PDB file of C-alpha atoms in Angstrom:
ATOM      1  CA  MET A1476      45.104  85.625 160.403  1.00 71.00           C
ATOM      2  CA  ASN A1477      44.057  86.612 156.897  1.00 81.00           C
ATOM      3  CA  ASN A1478      40.534  88.010 156.485  1.00 82.00           C
ATOM      4  CA  ASP A1479      39.764  85.472 153.758  1.00 87.00           C
ATOM      5  CA  ILE A1480      40.654  82.590 156.056  1.00 88.00           C
ATOM      6  CA  LYS A1481      38.568  84.120 158.865  1.00 87.00           C
ATOM      7  CA  GLY A1482      35.615  84.395 156.518  1.00 88.00           C
ATOM      8  CA  MET A1483      36.075  80.798 155.405  1.00 90.00           C
ATOM      9  CA  CYS A1484      36.157  79.633 159.043  1.00 89.00           C
ATOM     10  CA  LEU A1485      32.976  81.556 159.824  1.00 89.00           C
ATOM     11  CA  PHE A1486      31.227  80.204 156.744  1.00 92.00           C
ATOM     12  CA  LEU A1487      32.179  76.579 157.395  1.00 92.00           C
ATOM     13  CA  GLY A1488      31.357  76.929 161.084  1.00 91.00           C
ATOM     14  CA  LEU A1489      27.881  78.258 160.362  1.00 92.00           C
ATOM     15  CA  ILE A1490      27.266  75.477 157.849  1.00 95.00           C
ATOM     16  CA  GLY A1491      28.328  72.953 160.482  1.00 93.00           C
ATOM     17  CA  VAL A1492      26.076  74.446 163.160  1.00 93.00           C
ATOM     18  CA  SER A1493      23.107  74.433 160.803  1.00 95.00           C
ATOM     19  CA  TYR A1494      23.880  70.813 159.854  1.00 94.00           C
ATOM     20  CA  ALA A1495      23.975  69.891 163.546  1.00 93.00           C
ATOM     21  CA  ALA A1496      20.592  71.600 164.005  1.00 94.00           C
ATOM     22  CA  LEU A1497      19.170  69.534 161.144  1.00 94.00           C
ATOM     23  CA  LEU A1498      20.625  66.371 162.688  1.00 92.00           C
ATOM     24  CA  ILE A1499      18.954  67.238 166.002  1.00 93.00           C
ATOM     25  CA  LEU A1500      15.607  67.583 164.229  1.00 93.00           C
ATOM     26  CA  PHE A1501      16.215  64.293 162.408  1.00 92.00           C
ATOM     27  CA  ALA A1502      17.054  62.559 165.683  1.00 90.00           C
ATOM     28  CA  LEU A1503      13.969  63.962 167.385  1.00 89.00           C
ATOM     29  CA  PHE A1504      11.589  62.835 164.660  1.00 90.00           C
ATOM     30  CA  THR A1505      13.117  59.425 163.971  1.00 91.00           C
ATOM     31  CA  GLY A1506      14.570  58.459 167.327  1.00 84.00           C
ATOM     32  CA  ALA A1507      18.010  57.860 165.816  1.00 82.00           C
ATOM     33  CA  LYS A1508      20.911  57.577 168.234  1.00 86.00           C
ATOM     34  CA  ILE A1509      23.397  60.047 166.706  1.00 87.00           C
ATOM     35  CA  ILE A1510      24.204  62.113 169.791  1.00 88.00           C
ATOM     36  CA  LYS A1511      27.995  61.630 169.541  1.00 89.00           C
ATOM     37  CA  SER A1512      28.000  62.822 165.933  1.00 90.00           C
ATOM     38  CA  ILE A1513      25.922  65.874 166.788  1.00 89.00           C
ATOM     39  CA  ILE A1514      28.226  66.791 169.679  1.00 92.00           C
ATOM     40  CA  PHE A1515      31.364  66.349 167.559  1.00 92.00           C
ATOM     41  CA  ILE A1516      30.003  68.453 164.697  1.00 92.00           C
ATOM     42  CA  SER A1517      28.809  71.160 167.100  1.00 93.00           C
ATOM     43  CA  VAL A1518      32.151  71.385 168.915  1.00 93.00           C
ATOM     44  CA  PHE A1519      34.156  71.428 165.691  1.00 93.00           C
ATOM     45  CA  SER A1520      31.898  74.074 164.131  1.00 93.00           C
ATOM     46  CA  SER A1521      32.017  76.211 167.262  1.00 91.00           C
ATOM     47  CA  GLY A1522      35.803  76.059 167.125  1.00 90.00           C
ATOM     48  CA  LEU A1523      35.780  77.200 163.510  1.00 90.00           C
ATOM     49  CA  ILE A1524      33.463  80.084 164.368  1.00 90.00           C
ATOM     50  CA  SER A1525      35.723  81.038 167.261  1.00 87.00           C
ATOM     51  CA  LEU A1526      38.731  81.081 164.927  1.00 88.00           C
ATOM     52  CA  GLY A1527      36.913  83.323 162.485  1.00 88.00           C
ATOM     53  CA  LEU A1528      35.876  85.975 164.987  1.00 86.00           C
ATOM     54  CA  THR A1529      38.116  88.861 165.961  1.00 83.00           C
ATOM     55  CA  SER A1530      38.888  89.466 169.618  1.00 83.00           C
ATOM     56  CA  ARG A1531      36.806  92.652 169.663  1.00 87.00           C
ATOM     57  CA  VAL A1532      33.736  90.791 168.393  1.00 86.00           C
ATOM     58  CA  LYS A1533      34.319  87.987 170.909  1.00 84.00           C
ATOM     59  CA  ASN A1534      34.466  90.529 173.752  1.00 87.00           C
ATOM     60  CA  ARG A1535      31.239  92.177 172.595  1.00 89.00           C
ATOM     61  CA  LEU A1536      29.477  88.800 172.377  1.00 84.00           C
ATOM     62  CA  VAL A1537      30.644  87.833 175.864  1.00 87.00           C
ATOM     63  CA  SER A1538      29.556  91.149 177.373  1.00 90.00           C
ATOM     64  CA  HIS A1539      26.179  90.917 175.619  1.00 89.00           C
ATOM     65  CA  ALA A1540      25.684  87.356 176.870  1.00 86.00           C
ATOM     66  CA  LYS A1541      26.601  88.395 180.428  1.00 89.00           C
ATOM     67  CA  SER A1542      24.145  91.275 180.342  1.00 90.00           C
ATOM     68  CA  PHE A1543      21.445  88.979 178.938  1.00 85.00           C
ATOM     69  CA  ILE A1544      22.026  86.371 181.661  1.00 89.00           C
ATOM     70  CA  SER A1545      22.080  88.916 184.506  1.00 82.00           C
ATOM     71  CA  LYS A1546      18.650  90.336 183.588  1.00 69.00           C
TER      72      LYS A1546
END
């Protein structure tokens, strides 16, 4: 995949994750029932981030997460 497209996927994914975080805060403070929207936005944004990462970066993130969990 082209580096520009990967960068665009990462950018849009991070915007989506931050928007989902803001929605979580909004739901906590107001009691709004928007759980389905938050889950959809989070899953879609995570998919975009996954598309934007190279396989080497994914492997490093997985190994770092495994080492963090095993401590």
